[in-house]
Amino acid sequence: MTEPAGRRRRTTSTASTATRERGVRDARDAARHAADALSELIRHHLEGVSAVCRGEDGGWVVNVDVLEVARIPDTTSLLAIYEVELDPAGELVQYRRIARYRRGAQDQ
């Protein structure tokens, strides 16, 4: 049975609202928030998180590794590191690309 158009229930997620009210619990939670926020803004595949640390304001700074250009062989693909800043509640403050490198390149 369907409800009349004027009486439909809202289907908003209460989990995301509760998370925002609680803020970020730990580094793992900060990494998840940063990856989710960045994936909404850029259309590249996220490879993973390479660093998470507390910001000076009580927020978080997260480095996310992103595949920007896939190539064959895979060792010639171009990746980038994005620095994502979150406030204490886990909301995106800013992000920027801080490095770009070839997958097969050695660290300097």
mmCIF file with all atom_site columns, N, CA and C in Angstrom, residues 7-57:
data_model
loop_
_atom_site.group_PDB
_atom_site.id
_atom_site.type_symbol
_atom_site.label_atom_id
_atom_site.label_alt_id
_atom_site.label_comp_id
_atom_site.label_asym_id
_atom_site.label_entity_id
_atom_site.label_seq_id
_atom_site.pdbx_PDB_ins_code
_atom_site.Cartn_x
_atom_site.Cartn_y
_atom_site.Cartn_z
_atom_site.occupancy
_atom_site.B_iso_or_equiv
_atom_site.pdbx_formal_charge
_atom_site.auth_seq_id
_atom_site.auth_comp_id
_atom_site.auth_asym_id
_atom_site.auth_atom_id
_atom_site.pdbx_PDB_model_num
ATOM 1   N N  . ARG A 1 7  ? 1.657  12.722 2.374   1.00 0.00 ? 7  ARG A N  1
ATOM 2   C CA . ARG A 1 7  ? 2.048  12.090 3.626   1.00 0.00 ? 7  ARG A CA 1
ATOM 3   C C  . ARG A 1 7  ? 3.248  11.165 3.492   1.00 0.00 ? 7  ARG A C  1
ATOM 4   N N  . ARG A 1 8  ? 4.045  11.338 2.485   1.00 0.00 ? 8  ARG A N  1
ATOM 5   C CA . ARG A 1 8  ? 5.224  10.479 2.296   1.00 0.00 ? 8  ARG A CA 1
ATOM 6   C C  . ARG A 1 8  ? 6.262  10.766 3.362   1.00 0.00 ? 8  ARG A C  1
ATOM 7   N N  . ARG A 1 9  ? 6.948  9.717  3.749   1.00 0.00 ? 9  ARG A N  1
ATOM 8   C CA . ARG A 1 9  ? 8.018  9.858  4.736   1.00 0.00 ? 9  ARG A CA 1
ATOM 9   C C  . ARG A 1 9  ? 9.275  10.369 4.080   1.00 0.00 ? 9  ARG A C  1
ATOM 10  N N  . ARG A 1 10 ? 10.024 11.132 4.825   1.00 0.00 ? 10 ARG A N  1
ATOM 11  C CA . ARG A 1 10 ? 11.328 11.571 4.344   1.00 0.00 ? 10 ARG A CA 1
ATOM 12  C C  . ARG A 1 10 ? 12.306 10.434 4.547   1.00 0.00 ? 10 ARG A C  1
ATOM 13  N N  . THR A 1 11 ? 13.219 10.259 3.604   1.00 0.00 ? 11 THR A N  1
ATOM 14  C CA . THR A 1 11 ? 14.164 9.142  3.682   1.00 0.00 ? 11 THR A CA 1
ATOM 15  C C  . THR A 1 11 ? 15.589 9.628  3.884   1.00 0.00 ? 11 THR A C  1
ATOM 16  N N  . THR A 1 12 ? 15.756 10.654 4.700   1.00 0.00 ? 12 THR A N  1
ATOM 17  C CA . THR A 1 12 ? 17.106 11.140 4.957   1.00 0.00 ? 12 THR A CA 1
ATOM 18  C C  . THR A 1 12 ? 17.811 10.199 5.907   1.00 0.00 ? 12 THR A C  1
ATOM 19  N N  . SER A 1 13 ? 19.110 10.142 5.798   1.00 0.00 ? 13 SER A N  1
ATOM 20  C CA . SER A 1 13 ? 19.912 9.257  6.629   1.00 0.00 ? 13 SER A CA 1
ATOM 21  C C  . SER A 1 13 ? 20.140 9.874  7.996   1.00 0.00 ? 13 SER A C  1
ATOM 22  N N  . THR A 1 14 ? 19.718 9.171  9.033   1.00 0.00 ? 14 THR A N  1
ATOM 23  C CA . THR A 1 14 ? 19.960 9.672  10.385  1.00 0.00 ? 14 THR A CA 1
ATOM 24  C C  . THR A 1 14 ? 21.380 9.356  10.830  1.00 0.00 ? 14 THR A C  1
ATOM 25  N N  . ALA A 1 15 ? 22.008 8.362  10.217  1.00 0.00 ? 15 ALA A N  1
ATOM 26  C CA . ALA A 1 15 ? 23.385 8.009  10.592  1.00 0.00 ? 15 ALA A CA 1
ATOM 27  C C  . ALA A 1 15 ? 24.341 9.140  10.268  1.00 0.00 ? 15 ALA A C  1
ATOM 28  N N  . SER A 1 16 ? 24.216 9.749  9.087   1.00 0.00 ? 16 SER A N  1
ATOM 29  C CA . SER A 1 16 ? 25.131 10.828 8.727   1.00 0.00 ? 16 SER A CA 1
ATOM 30  C C  . SER A 1 16 ? 24.885 12.053 9.595   1.00 0.00 ? 16 SER A C  1
ATOM 31  N N  . THR A 1 17 ? 23.637 12.313 9.967   1.00 0.00 ? 17 THR A N  1
ATOM 32  C CA . THR A 1 17 ? 23.334 13.440 10.849  1.00 0.00 ? 17 THR A CA 1
ATOM 33  C C  . THR A 1 17 ? 23.942 13.204 12.219  1.00 0.00 ? 17 THR A C  1
ATOM 34  N N  . ALA A 1 18 ? 23.826 11.986 12.721  1.00 0.00 ? 18 ALA A N  1
ATOM 35  C CA . ALA A 1 18 ? 24.393 11.669 14.032  1.00 0.00 ? 18 ALA A CA 1
ATOM 36  C C  . ALA A 1 18 ? 25.908 11.791 14.017  1.00 0.00 ? 18 ALA A C  1
ATOM 37  N N  . THR A 1 19 ? 26.539 11.372 12.932  1.00 0.00 ? 19 THR A N  1
ATOM 38  C CA . THR A 1 19 ? 27.995 11.472 12.831  1.00 0.00 ? 19 THR A CA 1
ATOM 39  C C  . THR A 1 19 ? 28.434 12.922 12.855  1.00 0.00 ? 19 THR A C  1
ATOM 40  N N  . ARG A 1 20 ? 27.718 13.787 12.130  1.00 0.00 ? 20 ARG A N  1
ATOM 41  C CA . ARG A 1 20 ? 28.082 15.198 12.106  1.00 0.00 ? 20 ARG A CA 1
ATOM 42  C C  . ARG A 1 20 ? 27.927 15.824 13.479  1.00 0.00 ? 20 ARG A C  1
ATOM 43  N N  . GLU A 1 21 ? 26.887 15.441 14.214  1.00 0.00 ? 21 GLU A N  1
ATOM 44  C CA . GLU A 1 21 ? 26.679 16.003 15.541  1.00 0.00 ? 21 GLU A CA 1
ATOM 45  C C  . GLU A 1 21 ? 27.765 15.540 16.500  1.00 0.00 ? 21 GLU A C  1
ATOM 46  N N  . ARG A 1 22 ? 28.231 14.308 16.365  1.00 0.00 ? 22 ARG A N  1
ATOM 47  C CA . ARG A 1 22 ? 29.265 13.757 17.238  1.00 0.00 ? 22 ARG A CA 1
ATOM 48  C C  . ARG A 1 22 ? 30.647 14.269 16.903  1.00 0.00 ? 22 ARG A C  1
ATOM 49  N N  . GLY A 1 23 ? 30.871 14.609 15.660  1.00 0.00 ? 23 GLY A N  1
ATOM 50  C CA . GLY A 1 23 ? 32.206 14.977 15.220  1.00 0.00 ? 23 GLY A CA 1
ATOM 51  C C  . GLY A 1 23 ? 32.992 13.746 14.838  1.00 0.00 ? 23 GLY A C  1
ATOM 52  N N  . VAL A 1 24 ? 34.259 13.931 14.579  1.00 0.00 ? 24 VAL A N  1
ATOM 53  C CA . VAL A 1 24 ? 35.126 12.826 14.186  1.00 0.00 ? 24 VAL A CA 1
ATOM 54  C C  . VAL A 1 24 ? 35.675 12.173 15.444  1.00 0.00 ? 24 VAL A C  1
ATOM 55  N N  . ARG A 1 25 ? 35.510 10.860 15.546  1.00 0.00 ? 25 ARG A N  1
ATOM 56  C CA . ARG A 1 25 ? 35.917 10.138 16.754  1.00 0.00 ? 25 ARG A CA 1
ATOM 57  C C  . ARG A 1 25 ? 37.416 9.868  16.823  1.00 0.00 ? 25 ARG A C  1
ATOM 58  N N  . ASP A 1 26 ? 38.008 9.479  15.675  1.00 0.00 ? 26 ASP A N  1
ATOM 59  C CA . ASP A 1 26 ? 39.413 9.074  15.684  1.00 0.00 ? 26 ASP A CA 1
ATOM 60  C C  . ASP A 1 26 ? 39.999 9.245  14.285  1.00 0.00 ? 26 ASP A C  1
ATOM 61  N N  . ALA A 1 27 ? 41.255 8.847  14.128  1.00 0.00 ? 27 ALA A N  1
ATOM 62  C CA . ALA A 1 27 ? 41.946 9.009  12.848  1.00 0.00 ? 27 ALA A CA 1
ATOM 63  C C  . ALA A 1 27 ? 41.272 8.207  11.735  1.00 0.00 ? 27 ALA A C  1
ATOM 64  N N  . ARG A 1 28 ? 40.806 7.023  12.041  1.00 0.00 ? 28 ARG A N  1
ATOM 65  C CA . ARG A 1 28 ? 40.134 6.198  11.034  1.00 0.00 ? 28 ARG A CA 1
ATOM 66  C C  . ARG A 1 28 ? 38.866 6.888  10.539  1.00 0.00 ? 28 ARG A C  1
ATOM 67  N N  . ASP A 1 29 ? 38.121 7.469  11.447  1.00 0.00 ? 29 ASP A N  1
ATOM 68  C CA . ASP A 1 29 ? 36.903 8.194  11.096  1.00 0.00 ? 29 ASP A CA 1
ATOM 69  C C  . ASP A 1 29 ? 37.240 9.438  10.265  1.00 0.00 ? 29 ASP A C  1
ATOM 70  N N  . ALA A 1 30 ? 38.310 10.136 10.620  1.00 0.00 ? 30 ALA A N  1
ATOM 71  C CA . ALA A 1 30 ? 38.743 11.313 9.862   1.00 0.00 ? 30 ALA A CA 1
ATOM 72  C C  . ALA A 1 30 ? 39.131 10.915 8.438   1.00 0.00 ? 30 ALA A C  1
ATOM 73  N N  . ALA A 1 31 ? 39.842 9.805  8.289   1.00 0.00 ? 31 ALA A N  1
ATOM 74  C CA . ALA A 1 31 ? 40.240 9.324  6.962   1.00 0.00 ? 31 ALA A CA 1
ATOM 75  C C  . ALA A 1 31 ? 39.008 9.015  6.117   1.00 0.00 ? 31 ALA A C  1
ATOM 76  N N  . ARG A 1 32 ? 38.028 8.392  6.708   1.00 0.00 ? 32 ARG A N  1
ATOM 77  C CA . ARG A 1 32 ? 36.791 8.047  5.994   1.00 0.00 ? 32 ARG A CA 1
ATOM 78  C C  . ARG A 1 32 ? 36.043 9.310  5.551   1.00 0.00 ? 32 ARG A C  1
ATOM 79  N N  . HIS A 1 33 ? 35.928 10.280 6.458   1.00 0.00 ? 33 HIS A N  1
ATOM 80  C CA . HIS A 1 33 ? 35.252 11.544 6.124   1.00 0.00 ? 33 HIS A CA 1
ATOM 81  C C  . HIS A 1 33 ? 35.987 12.266 4.988   1.00 0.00 ? 33 HIS A C  1
ATOM 82  N N  . ALA A 1 34 ? 37.304 12.322 5.074   1.00 0.00 ? 34 ALA A N  1
ATOM 83  C CA . ALA A 1 34 ? 38.102 13.018 4.058   1.00 0.00 ? 34 ALA A CA 1
ATOM 84  C C  . ALA A 1 34 ? 37.950 12.352 2.690   1.00 0.00 ? 34 ALA A C  1
ATOM 85  N N  . ALA A 1 35 ? 38.033 11.029 2.657   1.00 0.00 ? 35 ALA A N  1
ATOM 86  C CA . ALA A 1 35 ? 37.896 10.301 1.389   1.00 0.00 ? 35 ALA A CA 1
ATOM 87  C C  . ALA A 1 35 ? 36.510 10.509 0.794   1.00 0.00 ? 35 ALA A C  1
ATOM 88  N N  . ASP A 1 36 ? 35.487 10.451 1.616   1.00 0.00 ? 36 ASP A N  1
ATOM 89  C CA . ASP A 1 36 ? 34.120 10.660 1.126   1.00 0.00 ? 36 ASP A CA 1
ATOM 90  C C  . ASP A 1 36 ? 33.946 12.066 0.563   1.00 0.00 ? 36 ASP A C  1
ATOM 91  N N  . ALA A 1 37 ? 34.442 13.066 1.283   1.00 0.00 ? 37 ALA A N  1
ATOM 92  C CA . ALA A 1 37 ? 34.301 14.456 0.837   1.00 0.00 ? 37 ALA A CA 1
ATOM 93  C C  . ALA A 1 37 ? 35.060 14.696 -0.466  1.00 0.00 ? 37 ALA A C  1
ATOM 94  N N  . LEU A 1 38 ? 36.283 14.167 -0.554  1.00 0.00 ? 38 LEU A N  1
ATOM 95  C CA . LEU A 1 38 ? 37.088 14.365 -1.758  1.00 0.00 ? 38 LEU A CA 1
ATOM 96  C C  . LEU A 1 38 ? 36.469 13.656 -2.962  1.00 0.00 ? 38 LEU A C  1
ATOM 97  N N  . SER A 1 39 ? 35.941 12.466 -2.760  1.00 0.00 ? 39 SER A N  1
ATOM 98  C CA . SER A 1 39 ? 35.355 11.724 -3.878  1.00 0.00 ? 39 SER A CA 1
ATOM 99  C C  . SER A 1 39 ? 34.127 12.428 -4.453  1.00 0.00 ? 39 SER A C  1
ATOM 100 N N  . GLU A 1 40 ? 33.468 13.259 -3.675  1.00 0.00 ? 40 GLU A N  1
ATOM 101 C CA . GLU A 1 40 ? 32.330 14.024 -4.182  1.00 0.00 ? 40 GLU A CA 1
ATOM 102 C C  . GLU A 1 40 ? 32.790 15.194 -5.050  1.00 0.00 ? 40 GLU A C  1
ATOM 103 N N  . LEU A 1 41 ? 34.032 15.627 -4.881  1.00 0.00 ? 41 LEU A N  1
ATOM 104 C CA . LEU A 1 41 ? 34.524 16.812 -5.583  1.00 0.00 ? 41 LEU A CA 1
ATOM 105 C C  . LEU A 1 41 ? 35.381 16.508 -6.809  1.00 0.00 ? 41 LEU A C  1
ATOM 106 N N  . ILE A 1 42 ? 36.076 15.403 -6.792  1.00 0.00 ? 42 ILE A N  1
ATOM 107 C CA . ILE A 1 42 ? 36.924 15.055 -7.929  1.00 0.00 ? 42 ILE A CA 1
ATOM 108 C C  . ILE A 1 42 ? 36.431 13.741 -8.520  1.00 0.00 ? 42 ILE A C  1
ATOM 109 N N  . ARG A 1 43 ? 36.674 13.541 -9.789  1.00 0.00 ? 43 ARG A N  1
ATOM 110 C CA . ARG A 1 43 ? 36.170 12.351 -10.477 1.00 0.00 ? 43 ARG A CA 1
ATOM 111 C C  . ARG A 1 43 ? 37.267 11.321 -10.736 1.00 0.00 ? 43 ARG A C  1
ATOM 112 N N  . HIS A 1 44 ? 38.235 11.248 -9.862  1.00 0.00 ? 44 HIS A N  1
ATOM 113 C CA . HIS A 1 44 ? 39.314 10.271 -10.000 1.00 0.00 ? 44 HIS A CA 1
ATOM 114 C C  . HIS A 1 44 ? 39.135 9.168  -8.958  1.00 0.00 ? 44 HIS A C  1
ATOM 115 N N  . HIS A 1 45 ? 39.758 8.037  -9.225  1.00 0.00 ? 45 HIS A N  1
ATOM 116 C CA . HIS A 1 45 ? 39.710 6.893  -8.318  1.00 0.00 ? 45 HIS A CA 1
ATOM 117 C C  . HIS A 1 45 ? 40.626 7.132  -7.112  1.00 0.00 ? 45 HIS A C  1
ATOM 118 N N  . LEU A 1 46 ? 40.101 6.959  -5.910  1.00 0.00 ? 46 LEU A N  1
ATOM 119 C CA . LEU A 1 46 ? 40.915 7.098  -4.702  1.00 0.00 ? 46 LEU A CA 1
ATOM 120 C C  . LEU A 1 46 ? 41.653 5.790  -4.455  1.00 0.00 ? 46 LEU A C  1
ATOM 121 N N  . GLU A 1 47 ? 42.965 5.898  -4.235  1.00 0.00 ? 47 GLU A N  1
ATOM 122 C CA . GLU A 1 47 ? 43.796 4.724  -3.985  1.00 0.00 ? 47 GLU A CA 1
ATOM 123 C C  . GLU A 1 47 ? 43.879 4.386  -2.500  1.00 0.00 ? 47 GLU A C  1
ATOM 124 N N  . GLY A 1 48 ? 43.847 5.388  -1.658  1.00 0.00 ? 48 GLY A N  1
ATOM 125 C CA . GLY A 1 48 ? 43.950 5.153  -0.220  1.00 0.00 ? 48 GLY A CA 1
ATOM 126 C C  . GLY A 1 48 ? 44.360 6.407  0.513   1.00 0.00 ? 48 GLY A C  1
ATOM 127 N N  . VAL A 1 49 ? 44.568 6.263  1.803   1.00 0.00 ? 49 VAL A N  1
ATOM 128 C CA . VAL A 1 49 ? 44.984 7.368  2.672   1.00 0.00 ? 49 VAL A CA 1
ATOM 129 C C  . VAL A 1 49 ? 46.410 7.090  3.126   1.00 0.00 ? 49 VAL A C  1
ATOM 130 N N  . SER A 1 50 ? 47.287 8.070  2.957   1.00 0.00 ? 50 SER A N  1
ATOM 131 C CA . SER A 1 50 ? 48.684 7.861  3.327   1.00 0.00 ? 50 SER A CA 1
ATOM 132 C C  . SER A 1 50 ? 49.090 8.575  4.613   1.00 0.00 ? 50 SER A C  1
ATOM 133 N N  . ALA A 1 51 ? 48.255 9.494  5.110   1.00 0.00 ? 51 ALA A N  1
ATOM 134 C CA . ALA A 1 51 ? 48.590 10.181 6.366   1.00 0.00 ? 51 ALA A CA 1
ATOM 135 C C  . ALA A 1 51 ? 47.338 10.806 6.968   1.00 0.00 ? 51 ALA A C  1
ATOM 136 N N  . VAL A 1 52 ? 47.285 10.790 8.302   1.00 0.00 ? 52 VAL A N  1
ATOM 137 C CA . VAL A 1 52 ? 46.217 11.449 9.052   1.00 0.00 ? 52 VAL A CA 1
ATOM 138 C C  . VAL A 1 52 ? 46.852 12.071 10.284  1.00 0.00 ? 52 VAL A C  1
ATOM 139 N N  . CYS A 1 53 ? 46.572 13.358 10.511  1.00 0.00 ? 53 CYS A N  1
ATOM 140 C CA . CYS A 1 53 ? 47.073 13.985 11.733  1.00 0.00 ? 53 CYS A CA 1
ATOM 141 C C  . CYS A 1 53 ? 46.104 15.067 12.191  1.00 0.00 ? 53 CYS A C  1
ATOM 142 N N  . ARG A 1 54 ? 46.197 15.409 13.464  1.00 0.00 ? 54 ARG A N  1
ATOM 143 C CA . ARG A 1 54 ? 45.365 16.464 14.033  1.00 0.00 ? 54 ARG A CA 1
ATOM 144 C C  . ARG A 1 54 ? 45.816 17.816 13.518  1.00 0.00 ? 54 ARG A C  1
ATOM 145 N N  . GLY A 1 55 ? 44.849 18.673 13.212  1.00 0.00 ? 55 GLY A N  1
ATOM 146 C CA . GLY A 1 55 ? 45.157 20.035 12.812  1.00 0.00 ? 55 GLY A CA 1
ATOM 147 C C  . GLY A 1 55 ? 45.330 20.911 14.045  1.00 0.00 ? 55 GLY A C  1
ATOM 148 N N  . GLU A 1 56 ? 45.815 22.118 13.852  1.00 0.00 ? 56 GLU A N  1
ATOM 149 C CA . GLU A 1 56 ? 46.036 23.038 14.961  1.00 0.00 ? 56 GLU A CA 1
ATOM 150 C C  . GLU A 1 56 ? 44.730 23.475 15.619  1.00 0.00 ? 56 GLU A C  1
ATOM 151 N N  . ASP A 1 57 ? 43.640 23.472 14.856  1.00 0.00 ? 57 ASP A N  1
ATOM 152 C CA . ASP A 1 57 ? 42.352 23.931 15.368  1.00 0.00 ? 57 ASP A CA 1
ATOM 153 C C  . ASP A 1 57 ? 41.502 22.808 15.963  1.00 0.00 ? 57 ASP A C  1
#
